[in-house]
Coordinates of C-alpha atoms and ligand atoms in Angstrom, one line a residue:
X264 CA -20.9 12.9 -8.2
X265 CA -22.3 13.1 -4.8
X266 CA -23.0 9.8 -3.0
X267 CA -26.2 9.7 -1.2
X268 CA -26.0 6.1 -0.1
X269 CA -23.5 3.9 1.1
X270 CA -23.3 1.0 -1.2
X271 CA -22.7 -2.5 -0.1
X272 CA -19.3 -3.7 0.0
X273 CA -17.6 -5.1 -1.8
X274 CA -18.2 -3.0 -4.9
X275 CA -19.3 -6.1 -7.5
X276 CA -17.5 -6.3 -10.9
X277 CA -20.2 -5.4 -13.7
X278 CA -23.1 -8.0 -14.5
X279 CA -22.8 -10.1 -11.7
X280 CA -25.0 -10.7 -8.8
X281 CA -23.8 -11.1 -5.1
X282 CA -25.0 -14.4 -4.8
X283 CA -22.7 -15.5 -8.1
X284 CA -19.7 -13.2 -7.0
X285 CA -19.9 -14.9 -3.6
X286 CA -20.0 -18.4 -5.1
X287 CA -17.0 -17.6 -7.3
X288 CA -15.3 -16.2 -4.8
X289 CA -15.5 -19.5 -2.5
X290 CA -14.5 -21.5 -5.3
X291 CA -11.0 -19.2 -6.0
X292 CA -10.5 -19.7 -2.2
X293 CA -10.8 -23.4 -2.5
X294 CA -8.5 -23.8 -5.5
X295 CA -5.4 -21.1 -4.3
X296 CA -5.9 -20.5 -0.8
X297 CA -8.2 -18.9 1.8
X298 CA -5.7 -16.1 2.8
X299 CA -4.8 -15.5 -1.0
X300 CA -8.3 -14.1 -1.5
X301 CA -9.2 -10.8 -0.2
X302 CA -12.4 -9.0 -0.1
X303 CA -12.0 -4.9 -0.6
X304 CA -14.7 -4.5 2.0
X305 CA -12.9 -2.5 4.6
X306 CA -12.8 1.5 4.6
X307 CA -10.2 2.6 1.9
X308 CA -6.8 3.7 3.3
X309 CA -4.3 6.0 1.3
X310 CA -1.3 4.8 3.1
X311 CA 2.1 6.4 1.5
X312 CA 4.9 5.1 -1.1
X313 CA 6.1 2.1 0.8
X314 CA 2.7 1.6 2.3
X315 CA 0.5 1.7 -0.7
X316 CA -3.0 0.2 -1.1
X317 CA -3.8 -2.4 -4.0
X318 CA -7.4 -1.7 -3.3
X319 CA -7.7 1.5 -5.3
X320 CA -5.6 4.5 -6.7
X321 CA -3.9 6.0 -3.4
X322 CA -3.3 9.6 -6.0
X323 CA -7.3 9.4 -6.7
X324 CA -8.1 12.2 -9.0
X325 CA -11.9 11.6 -9.0
X326 CA -13.7 10.3 -6.1
X327 CA -11.6 7.8 -3.8
X328 CA -13.8 4.9 -4.4
X329 CA -14.5 5.8 -8.2
X330 CA -11.7 2.9 -8.9
X331 CA -12.1 0.6 -6.5
X332 CA -11.5 -3.6 -6.8
X333 CA -13.7 -6.1 -5.1
X334 CA -11.4 -8.2 -4.3
X335 CA -7.6 -9.0 -4.4
X336 CA -6.2 -12.5 -5.1
X337 CA -2.2 -13.3 -4.8
X338 CA -1.1 -16.0 -7.1
X339 CA 2.1 -17.9 -5.7
X340 CA 3.2 -19.1 -9.1
X341 CA 2.3 -19.1 -12.9
X342 CA 0.2 -22.1 -12.5
X343 CA -1.9 -20.0 -10.1
X344 CA -2.0 -17.1 -12.3
X345 CA -3.6 -19.7 -14.7
X346 CA -6.1 -21.2 -12.6
X347 CA -7.0 -17.2 -11.5
X348 CA -7.6 -16.5 -15.7
X349 CA -9.6 -20.0 -16.4
X350 CA -11.7 -18.9 -13.0
X351 CA -12.1 -15.4 -14.6
X352 CA -12.9 -17.1 -17.7
X353 CA -15.6 -19.0 -16.2
X354 CA -17.4 -16.4 -14.4
X355 CA -17.1 -13.5 -16.6
X356 CA -15.2 -11.6 -13.7
X357 CA -12.4 -8.7 -15.2
X358 CA -9.3 -9.2 -13.4
X359 CA -6.8 -6.7 -13.4
X360 CA -3.0 -7.5 -13.0
X361 CA -0.3 -5.5 -11.0
X362 CA 3.1 -6.0 -10.0
X363 CA 3.7 -4.0 -7.3
X364 CA 0.9 -1.1 -7.6
X365 CA 3.4 1.5 -7.2
X366 CA 2.6 3.2 -10.5
X367 CA 1.3 6.3 -8.8
X368 CA 0.5 9.1 -11.1
X369 CA -0.6 6.7 -13.6
X370 CA -3.4 5.0 -11.5
X371 CA -1.6 3.2 -8.7
X372 CA -2.8 -0.3 -8.2
X373 CA -6.6 0.8 -9.5
X374 CA -8.4 -1.3 -11.8
X375 CA -10.0 0.5 -15.0
X376 CA -13.2 -1.2 -14.3
X377 CA -15.0 -0.5 -11.2
X378 CA -15.4 -3.9 -9.1
X379 CA -12.8 -5.5 -11.2
X380 CA -10.6 -8.3 -9.0
X381 CA -7.1 -7.1 -8.9
X382 CA -4.2 -9.7 -9.3
X383 CA -1.4 -8.6 -7.3
X384 CA 1.3 -10.6 -8.5
X385 CA 4.0 -9.0 -6.2
X386 CA 3.4 -10.3 -2.9
X387 CA 4.0 -14.0 -3.3
X388 CA 5.7 -13.7 -6.5
X389 CA 9.0 -11.8 -5.7
X390 CA 11.7 -14.3 -6.5
X391 CA 15.0 -13.0 -8.2
X392 CA 15.3 -16.2 -10.1
X393 CA 18.5 -16.1 -11.7
X394 CA 21.9 -13.7 -12.1
X395 CA 24.0 -14.5 -14.3
X396 CA 27.2 -12.1 -13.7
X397 CA 28.7 -13.4 -17.1
X398 CA 25.9 -12.8 -19.3
X399 CA 25.1 -9.7 -17.2
X400 CA 21.8 -10.5 -17.4
X401 CA 19.1 -11.7 -14.8
X402 CA 15.5 -13.2 -14.4
X403 CA 13.0 -11.9 -12.2
X404 CA 9.6 -12.1 -10.8
X405 CA 6.7 -9.5 -10.8
X406 CA 7.3 -8.7 -7.1
X407 CA 11.0 -7.8 -7.3
X408 CA 11.5 -4.1 -6.6
X409 CA 14.6 -2.4 -7.5
X410 CA 15.5 -2.1 -4.2
X411 CA 15.4 -6.0 -3.8
X412 CA 17.1 -6.4 -7.5
X413 CA 19.9 -4.0 -6.5
X414 CA 20.4 -5.8 -3.2
X415 CA 20.8 -9.5 -4.5
X416 CA 23.1 -7.9 -7.3
X417 CA 25.4 -6.7 -4.7
X418 CA 24.9 -9.9 -2.7
X419 CA 26.8 -11.7 -5.6
X420 CA 29.8 -9.5 -5.5
X421 CA 30.0 -8.9 -8.9
X422 CA 30.7 -5.4 -10.2
X423 CA 27.1 -5.1 -11.9
X424 CA 24.6 -2.4 -12.0
X425 CA 21.2 -2.2 -12.3
X426 CA 18.9 0.9 -13.9
X427 CA 16.4 2.5 -11.7
X428 CA 13.6 4.9 -12.0
X429 CA 13.3 8.1 -10.1
X430 CA 11.6 5.8 -7.3
X431 CA 13.3 2.9 -6.0
X432 CA 10.0 0.9 -4.8
X433 CA 8.4 -0.1 -7.9
X434 CA 8.2 -3.3 -9.7
X435 CA 11.2 -3.8 -12.0
X436 CA 9.0 -6.2 -14.5
X437 CA 5.9 -3.6 -13.7
X438 CA 7.6 -0.6 -15.0
X439 CA 9.4 -2.0 -17.9
X440 CA 5.9 -3.6 -19.1
X441 CA 4.4 -0.1 -19.1
X442 CA 7.4 1.3 -20.6
X443 CA 8.9 3.3 -17.6
X444 CA 12.6 5.0 -17.8
X445 CA 15.8 5.0 -16.0
X446 CA 18.7 7.1 -16.0
X447 CA 22.1 5.2 -16.4
X448 CA 23.1 4.0 -20.2
X449 CA 20.5 1.2 -19.5
X450 CA 17.6 3.4 -19.1
X451 CA 15.0 2.3 -21.3
X452 CA 13.5 -0.5 -19.6
X453 CA 11.8 -2.3 -22.4
X454 CA 14.7 -2.1 -24.6
X455 CA 17.2 -3.5 -22.1
X456 CA 14.8 -6.7 -21.3
X457 CA 15.2 -9.9 -22.7
X458 CA 12.9 -12.9 -22.9
X459 CA 9.4 -13.4 -21.3
X460 CA 7.1 -15.7 -19.4
X461 CA 3.1 -14.9 -20.2
X462 CA 0.0 -16.1 -19.4
X463 CA -2.1 -15.4 -22.1
X464 CA -5.9 -14.2 -21.3
X465 CA -7.3 -17.8 -21.9
X466 CA -4.8 -19.4 -19.5
X467 CA -2.0 -20.8 -21.9
X468 CA 1.4 -19.6 -21.0
X469 CA 3.8 -18.9 -23.4
X470 CA 7.5 -17.8 -23.7
X471 CA 9.1 -15.3 -26.1
X472 CA 12.1 -15.0 -27.8
X473 CA 14.8 -17.7 -27.1
X474 CA 12.7 -18.8 -24.5
X475 CA 10.0 -20.6 -27.0
X476 CA 12.9 -23.1 -27.8
X477 CA 13.3 -25.6 -24.9
X478 CA 16.4 -25.9 -23.2
X479 CA 18.4 -29.5 -22.9
X480 CA 16.7 -31.8 -20.2
X481 CA 13.8 -29.3 -19.7
X482 CA 16.2 -26.5 -18.7
X483 CA 15.5 -22.8 -19.6
X484 CA 16.6 -21.8 -23.1
X485 CA 20.3 -21.0 -22.4
X486 CA 20.0 -18.2 -24.6
X487 CA 16.6 -17.1 -23.1
X488 CA 18.4 -13.9 -21.8
X489 CA 20.9 -13.4 -24.6
X490 CA 19.2 -12.7 -27.8
X491 CA 15.9 -10.8 -27.6
X492 CA 14.3 -12.0 -30.8
X493 CA 14.1 -15.4 -31.0
X494 CA 12.6 -16.3 -34.5
X495 CA 9.1 -15.1 -36.1
X496 CA 7.1 -12.1 -35.2
X497 CA 8.7 -9.9 -32.3
X498 CA 5.9 -10.5 -29.7
X499 CA 7.0 -8.9 -26.6
X500 CA 5.9 -5.6 -27.6
X501 CA 2.2 -6.3 -27.7
X502 CA 2.3 -7.4 -23.8
X503 CA 3.6 -4.0 -23.0
X504 CA 1.1 -0.9 -22.1
X505 CA -1.6 -3.7 -23.1
X506 CA -4.2 -6.1 -22.0
X507 CA -3.0 -9.1 -24.1
X508 CA -1.5 -11.1 -21.2
X509 CA 0.3 -11.3 -17.9
X510 CA 3.9 -11.3 -17.8
X511 CA 5.0 -13.4 -15.1
X512 CA 8.6 -13.8 -15.5
X513 CA 11.1 -11.3 -17.2
X514 CA 14.7 -11.0 -17.9
X515 CA 16.8 -8.0 -18.0
X516 CA 20.4 -6.8 -18.9
X517 CA 22.7 -5.7 -16.0
X518 CA 25.1 -2.8 -17.1
X519 CA 29.1 -3.6 -15.8
X520 CA 29.7 -1.1 -13.3
X521 CA 31.9 1.7 -14.4
X522 CA 33.2 5.1 -13.2
X523 CA 30.8 8.3 -13.6
X524 CA 30.5 11.8 -12.7
X525 CA 27.4 13.6 -12.7
X526 CA 27.2 17.3 -12.9
X527 CA 24.5 20.3 -13.3
X528 CA 24.3 23.4 -15.3
X529 CA 22.6 26.0 -14.6
X530 CA 20.8 28.4 -17.4
X531 CA 20.0 32.3 -16.4
X532 CA 17.2 33.0 -18.6
X533 CA 13.7 31.2 -19.0
X534 CA 13.5 32.1 -22.8
X535 CA 17.2 29.9 -23.4
X536 CA 15.6 26.4 -23.7
X537 CA 15.4 26.7 -27.4
X538 CA 19.1 27.3 -27.2
X539 CA 19.9 24.8 -24.8
X540 CA 18.0 21.9 -26.3
X541 CA 19.5 22.9 -29.7
X542 CA 23.0 22.5 -27.6
X543 CA 21.9 19.0 -26.5
X544 CA 20.5 17.3 -29.9
X545 CA 24.0 16.8 -31.3
X546 CA 25.6 15.7 -28.1
X547 CA 22.6 13.5 -26.9
X548 CA 22.9 11.9 -30.4
X549 CA 26.6 11.5 -30.8
X550 CA 26.4 10.0 -27.0
X551 CA 28.8 12.8 -25.6
X552 CA 25.9 12.9 -22.9
X553 CA 26.2 9.4 -21.3
X554 CA 22.6 8.8 -20.4
X555 CA 19.3 10.3 -20.1
X556 CA 20.1 13.8 -18.7
X557 CA 17.0 16.2 -17.3
X558 CA 16.5 19.8 -17.9
X559 CA 14.3 21.2 -15.1
X560 CA 12.5 24.3 -14.3
X561 CA 14.1 26.0 -11.5
X562 CA 10.9 26.0 -9.4
X563 CA 11.9 22.3 -9.0
X564 CA 15.0 23.4 -7.0
X565 CA 12.7 24.7 -4.5
X566 CA 9.7 21.8 -4.6
X567 CA 12.9 18.8 -4.3
X568 CA 14.1 20.6 -1.1
X569 CA 10.9 18.6 0.5
X570 CA 9.7 22.4 2.2
X571 CA 5.8 22.9 1.6
X572 CA 4.9 25.5 -1.3
X573 CA 3.5 27.4 1.9
X574 CA 7.0 27.9 3.3
X575 CA 8.0 29.8 0.1
X576 CA 5.0 31.5 -0.5
X577 CA 1.1 31.7 0.7
X578 CA -0.7 33.6 -1.7
X579 CA -3.3 31.9 -3.7
X580 CA -2.6 30.6 -7.3
X581 CA 0.5 30.0 -8.8
X582 CA 3.7 30.9 -6.8
X583 CA 4.9 33.9 -8.9
X584 CA 8.2 34.3 -10.8
X585 CA 9.5 36.9 -8.9
X586 CA 8.9 34.6 -5.5
X587 CA 10.9 31.8 -7.1
X588 CA 13.9 33.9 -8.5
X589 CA 14.1 35.7 -4.7
X590 CA 14.4 31.7 -3.1
X591 CA 16.6 30.4 -6.0
X592 CA 19.0 33.5 -5.5
X593 CA 19.8 31.9 -1.8
X594 CA 20.0 28.4 -2.9
X595 CA 23.2 26.7 -4.8
X596 CA 21.5 27.1 -7.8
X597 CA 21.7 30.5 -7.8
X598 CA 19.2 33.3 -9.9
X599 CA 18.8 30.9 -12.8
X600 CA 15.9 29.9 -14.9
X601 CA 16.5 25.9 -15.9
X602 CA 18.9 23.4 -14.5
X603 CA 20.6 20.6 -16.3
X604 CA 21.6 17.1 -14.6
X605 CA 23.5 14.8 -16.7
X606 CA 26.2 12.3 -16.1
X607 CA 28.9 10.9 -17.9
X608 CA 30.4 7.4 -17.7
X609 CA 33.8 5.5 -18.4
X610 CA 37.1 5.5 -17.5
X611 CA 38.8 9.0 -16.3
X612 CA 39.9 9.7 -19.4
X613 CA 36.9 9.3 -21.0
X614 CA 34.9 11.5 -18.5
X615 CA 37.5 14.1 -18.7
X616 CA 37.2 14.3 -22.4
X617 CA 33.4 14.6 -22.4
X618 CA 33.2 16.7 -19.6
X619 CA 35.3 19.1 -21.9
X620 CA 33.2 19.1 -24.9
X621 CA 30.2 19.8 -22.6
X622 CA 31.9 22.8 -20.8
X623 CA 32.6 24.1 -23.9
X624 CA 29.1 23.4 -25.8
X625 CA 26.8 24.9 -22.6
X626 CA 29.5 27.5 -22.2
X627 CA 28.0 29.0 -25.2
X628 CA 24.6 29.9 -23.9
X629 CA 25.1 33.2 -22.1
X630 CA 25.2 32.7 -18.0
X631 CA 25.4 28.8 -18.2
X632 CA 27.3 27.7 -15.2
X633 CA 28.7 23.9 -14.3
X634 CA 28.9 22.5 -10.8
X635 CA 30.3 19.3 -9.8
X636 CA 28.8 17.1 -6.7
X637 CA 32.0 18.0 -4.6
X638 CA 31.0 21.9 -5.3
X639 CA 27.6 21.5 -3.9
X640 CA 26.0 20.7 0.0
X641 CA 25.6 17.2 0.9
X642 CA 21.9 17.7 1.0
X643 CA 21.7 18.9 -2.7
X644 CA 19.7 17.2 -4.9
X645 CA 22.7 16.7 -7.2
X646 CA 24.1 13.8 -4.8
X647 CA 20.3 11.9 -5.4
X648 CA 21.0 12.3 -8.9
X649 CA 24.5 10.6 -8.7
X650 CA 22.6 7.9 -6.6
X651 CA 20.0 7.3 -9.2
X652 CA 22.3 7.5 -12.5
X653 CA 24.5 4.8 -10.9
X654 CA 21.6 2.7 -10.5
X655 CA 21.3 3.2 -6.8
X656 CA 17.7 3.3 -5.7
X657 CA 16.3 6.5 -3.7
X658 CA 13.0 7.4 -2.7
X659 CA 14.5 11.5 -2.6
X660 CA 11.8 12.1 -5.1
X661 CA 8.6 11.5 -2.7
X662 CA 9.7 14.8 -1.3
X663 CA 7.8 16.8 -4.0
X664 CA 4.4 15.4 -3.0
X665 CA 5.4 17.9 0.2
X666 CA 4.5 20.8 -2.2
X667 CA 0.7 20.8 -1.0
X668 CA -1.1 19.2 2.0
X669 CA -1.9 15.7 1.1
X670 CA -0.2 15.9 -1.9
X671 CA -0.7 13.7 -4.8
X672 CA 0.6 13.8 -8.3
X673 CA -0.9 12.9 -11.9
X674 CA 1.8 13.4 -15.2
X675 CA 1.0 15.0 -18.4
X676 CA 4.3 13.1 -20.3
X677 CA 4.2 14.1 -23.9
X678 CA 6.8 13.0 -26.5
X679 CA 8.6 15.8 -28.2
X680 CA 11.3 16.1 -30.9
X681 CA 14.4 16.7 -29.1
X682 CA 14.4 20.6 -30.8
X683 CA 13.7 24.0 -29.2
X684 CA 10.9 24.8 -31.7
X685 CA 8.9 21.7 -30.7
X686 CA 9.5 21.8 -27.1
X687 CA 8.4 25.4 -26.6
X688 CA 5.3 24.8 -28.4
X689 CA 4.4 22.4 -25.8
X690 CA 5.8 24.4 -23.0
X691 CA 3.7 27.2 -24.4
X692 CA 0.5 25.4 -24.0
X693 CA 1.2 23.9 -21.0
X694 CA 2.0 27.1 -19.6
X695 CA -1.4 29.0 -20.7
X696 CA -3.3 25.9 -19.2
X697 CA -1.6 26.0 -15.7
X698 CA -2.6 29.5 -15.5
X699 CA -5.6 29.3 -16.6
X700 CA -6.4 26.5 -13.7
X701 CA -3.8 28.1 -11.4
X702 CA -1.9 25.2 -11.0
X703 CA 2.1 25.8 -10.4
X704 CA 4.0 24.6 -13.6
X705 CA 6.9 21.5 -13.0
X706 CA 8.1 20.7 -16.2
X707 CA 10.9 18.5 -16.9
X708 CA 12.7 17.1 -20.1
X709 CA 14.1 13.6 -19.9
X710 CA 16.4 13.8 -23.2
X711 CA 16.8 10.5 -25.0
X712 CA 18.6 12.0 -28.1
X713 CA 16.0 11.9 -31.0
X714 CA 13.4 12.6 -28.5
X715 CA 12.7 14.1 -25.1
X716 CA 9.8 12.7 -22.7
X717 CA 8.2 16.0 -21.9
X718 CA 7.4 15.0 -18.0
X719 CA 4.9 17.8 -16.4
X720 CA 4.2 17.1 -13.0
X721 CA 0.7 18.0 -11.6
X722 CA 0.7 18.2 -7.8
X723 CA -2.9 18.3 -6.4
X724 CA -4.4 18.2 -3.0
X725 CA -6.3 14.8 -2.4
X726 CA -8.4 16.2 0.2
X727 CA -10.1 18.9 -2.0
X728 CA -12.6 18.7 -4.6
X729 CA -11.4 21.8 -6.2
X730 CA -7.7 21.0 -6.3
X731 CA -8.8 17.5 -8.0
X732 CA -11.1 18.9 -10.5
X733 CA -8.7 21.5 -11.5
X734 CA -5.6 19.1 -11.8
X735 CA -8.2 16.8 -14.1
X736 CA -9.5 19.5 -16.4
X737 CA -5.9 20.9 -16.8
X738 CA -4.6 17.4 -18.0
X739 CA -7.6 16.6 -20.0
X740 CA -7.2 20.2 -21.8
X741 CA -3.4 19.6 -22.1
X742 CA -4.0 16.4 -23.9
X743 CA -6.2 18.0 -26.5
X744 CA -4.2 21.1 -27.1
X745 CA -0.8 18.7 -27.7
X746 CA -2.9 16.3 -30.1
X747 CA -3.7 19.3 -32.1
X748 CA 0.1 20.2 -32.3
X749 CA 0.7 17.0 -33.1
X750 CA 2.2 15.6 -30.2
X751 CA 1.2 12.5 -27.9
X752 CA 2.0 11.1 -24.7
X753 CA 4.1 8.1 -24.1
X754 CA 2.1 6.9 -20.9
X755 CA -0.7 8.4 -19.0
X756 CA -3.1 7.4 -16.2
X757 CA -6.0 4.8 -16.6
X758 CA -8.7 7.4 -16.2
X759 CA -7.1 9.0 -19.2
X760 CA -6.2 6.6 -21.5
X761 CA -9.5 6.6 -23.5
X762 CA -8.7 10.2 -24.7
X763 CA -5.0 9.3 -25.4
X764 CA -5.3 6.2 -27.3
X765 CA -8.2 8.3 -29.5
X766 CA -5.3 10.9 -30.5
X767 CA -3.6 8.0 -32.0
X768 CA -5.8 7.6 -34.6
X769 CA -4.1 8.1 -37.9
X770 CA -5.9 6.8 -41.3
X771 CA -9.4 6.2 -39.2
X772 CA -8.6 4.6 -36.1
X773 CA -6.4 1.6 -38.0
X774 CA -3.5 1.0 -35.1
X775 CA -6.7 0.6 -32.7
X776 CA -8.8 -1.5 -34.7
X777 CA -5.6 -3.7 -35.1
X778 CA -5.5 -3.8 -31.4
X779 CA -8.8 -4.7 -30.6
X780 CA -8.6 -7.5 -33.3
X781 CA -5.6 -8.9 -31.1
X782 CA -7.8 -8.0 -28.2
X783 CA -10.7 -10.0 -29.4
X784 CA -8.6 -13.0 -30.6
X785 CA -6.6 -13.3 -27.4
X786 CA -9.1 -12.6 -24.9
X787 CA -12.3 -13.8 -26.2
X788 CA -14.4 -13.3 -23.0
X789 CA -12.7 -9.7 -22.0
X790 CA -11.4 -10.7 -19.0
X791 CA -8.4 -9.1 -18.7
X792 CA -7.9 -5.4 -17.8
X793 CA -10.6 -4.2 -19.8
X794 CA -10.3 -0.6 -21.0
X795 CA -6.2 -0.3 -20.2
X796 CA -4.7 1.9 -22.2
X797 CA -8.0 2.4 -24.0
X798 CA -8.5 -1.0 -25.7
X799 CA -11.6 -2.5 -25.1
X800 CA -13.3 -6.1 -25.3
X801 CA -16.0 -6.8 -27.6
X802 CA -17.8 -7.2 -24.8
X803 CA -17.8 -3.6 -23.2
X804 CA -16.6 -2.0 -26.3
X805 CA -19.1 1.3 -27.4
X806 CA -21.3 0.3 -24.0
X807 CA -20.5 3.9 -22.6
X808 CA -17.4 2.8 -20.8
X809 CA -15.1 4.9 -22.8
X810 CA -14.4 8.7 -20.8
Ligands
ADP1064 P1 5.2 -0.7 -10.1 O1 4.8 -1.2 -9.0 O2 6.6 -0.9 -10.5 O3 4.9 0.8 -10.5 P2 2.5 -1.9 -11.5 O4 2.5 -3.0 -11.1 O5 1.2 -0.6 -10.9 O6 4.3 -1.2 -11.6 O7 2.4 -1.9 -12.9 C1 2.1 -0.9 -13.3 C2 1.4 -1.1 -14.7 O8 1.9 -2.4 -15.5 C3 -0.1 -1.5 -14.3 O9 -0.8 -0.4 -15.3 C4 -0.1 -2.9 -14.5 O10 -1.5 -2.9 -14.9 C5 0.5 -3.3 -15.9 N1 1.1 -4.4 -15.2 C6 2.1 -4.7 -14.0 N2 2.3 -5.9 -14.2 C7 2.2 -6.6 -15.1 C8 2.4 -7.8 -15.5 N3 3.1 -8.6 -14.5 N4 1.3 -8.7 -16.4 C9 0.6 -7.7 -17.0 N5 0.6 -6.3 -16.9 C10 1.2 -5.6 -15.6

């Protein structure tokens, strides 16, 4: 909505007077230090990826200040996190924990509730606490980015890899609790974690897995980063994509370094992907494909050059297929429709064998062509895949944002069985909605053997209300269309979480009712990240917050 009147800053949390809020802030400043509590009362700056704001969503999809915080707090230890949590309970102020807040496309650092206090854990809690080169594991705090962990691992001199997502600036811990993925064989970040320390919404601290059993002489348990399950119910999962706790430490497994070869295969025809998918599935399940390979539409070969759309096409609406073809013809990928990026791992003879099978199987698809890095120019995207697929963090994927002026993006990320028919159904509904809203369709499939993360990147112009509204409405429509066909998202932007959570409604919303029971038991005052992942505490439930 248009704002006619300037609001007084900072925007307050719900149901609290300015006087009471000021009193609360003064108390918190006394408890954890004046400089560790910042009011959000200055103009909002979107910045850019490496200088991202922790005051709002840098990739705002509604008004810039629709998801703003009232203040940001920087705890320096688990004890200080407990202090802030107890403070939030006393004043009934919602707090929203972030590790680094580079969760762009999913809400960034923004709280779901306007005026909540953002708990920026990463600023001061940024230590790699331990690297165990023999156990091939590490223990990190929320502020450790992929770049930082990479450097710390390199500095040990041991041949170990980390696993990084497409962009290396995010938090290792934050990404894993949001169940993000990367591209080495350790690409399932939650699956490769081992042990957590969590501050519960009441202020209590727990350690999960073997961490619950104290080590000798007060040390950490020696198996905390070795055995994931410990004893009793496996609770780690409930602290991911939820609002049940604040993760202050997390263990991860590191992969022993190995030789690797990345390759790219191009496919000629747009409608060949069902055939491509049925070739991929057995190879993926049999682990001939060594990692999470990506299948991308050829339009992305244009976008990853970092040149704006206007360089390729300056007409209105979607860039026509013929124009994409014209440009692709002049690029290393040539006149193709799909590009597959994969990597094989292990000693020479392993990789040679795997590549032989890959060549043979994909070779059965008419017009396909396999290329190795040495056959491609130095600035080709495949070289960036070589880095990412061997755990070297990069920023190349940011080039995408140049597609439109003031570029921002939003993800549609449904899960599909790794089958041609299913992927076809999803692509068709995406195509229809993208045409309807005049948005360029950028589909990528991240294939994890039995399922594929279908990632559709909606790029929009942040300075244009119209561009934002189109992206917003297109995403809403696709979520509904997909659910009607039985497909659901693995992750979504904070403003779409009610809708997505609402699609996981089997047996009269039994899962959400269980989540609400857990929420009310663990967070009786409803202070921790209300509304995150569609989970609302009793205090907010059914009072008009859901969108
Ligand atoms: P990144 O900077 O790695 O992209 P964020 O810090 O933005 O990650 O976190 C991603 C999501 O996970 C956010 O929605 C945030 O609420 C949640 N989150 C991040 N860190 C924690 C944590 N330590 N405890 C609980 N939830 C967290």
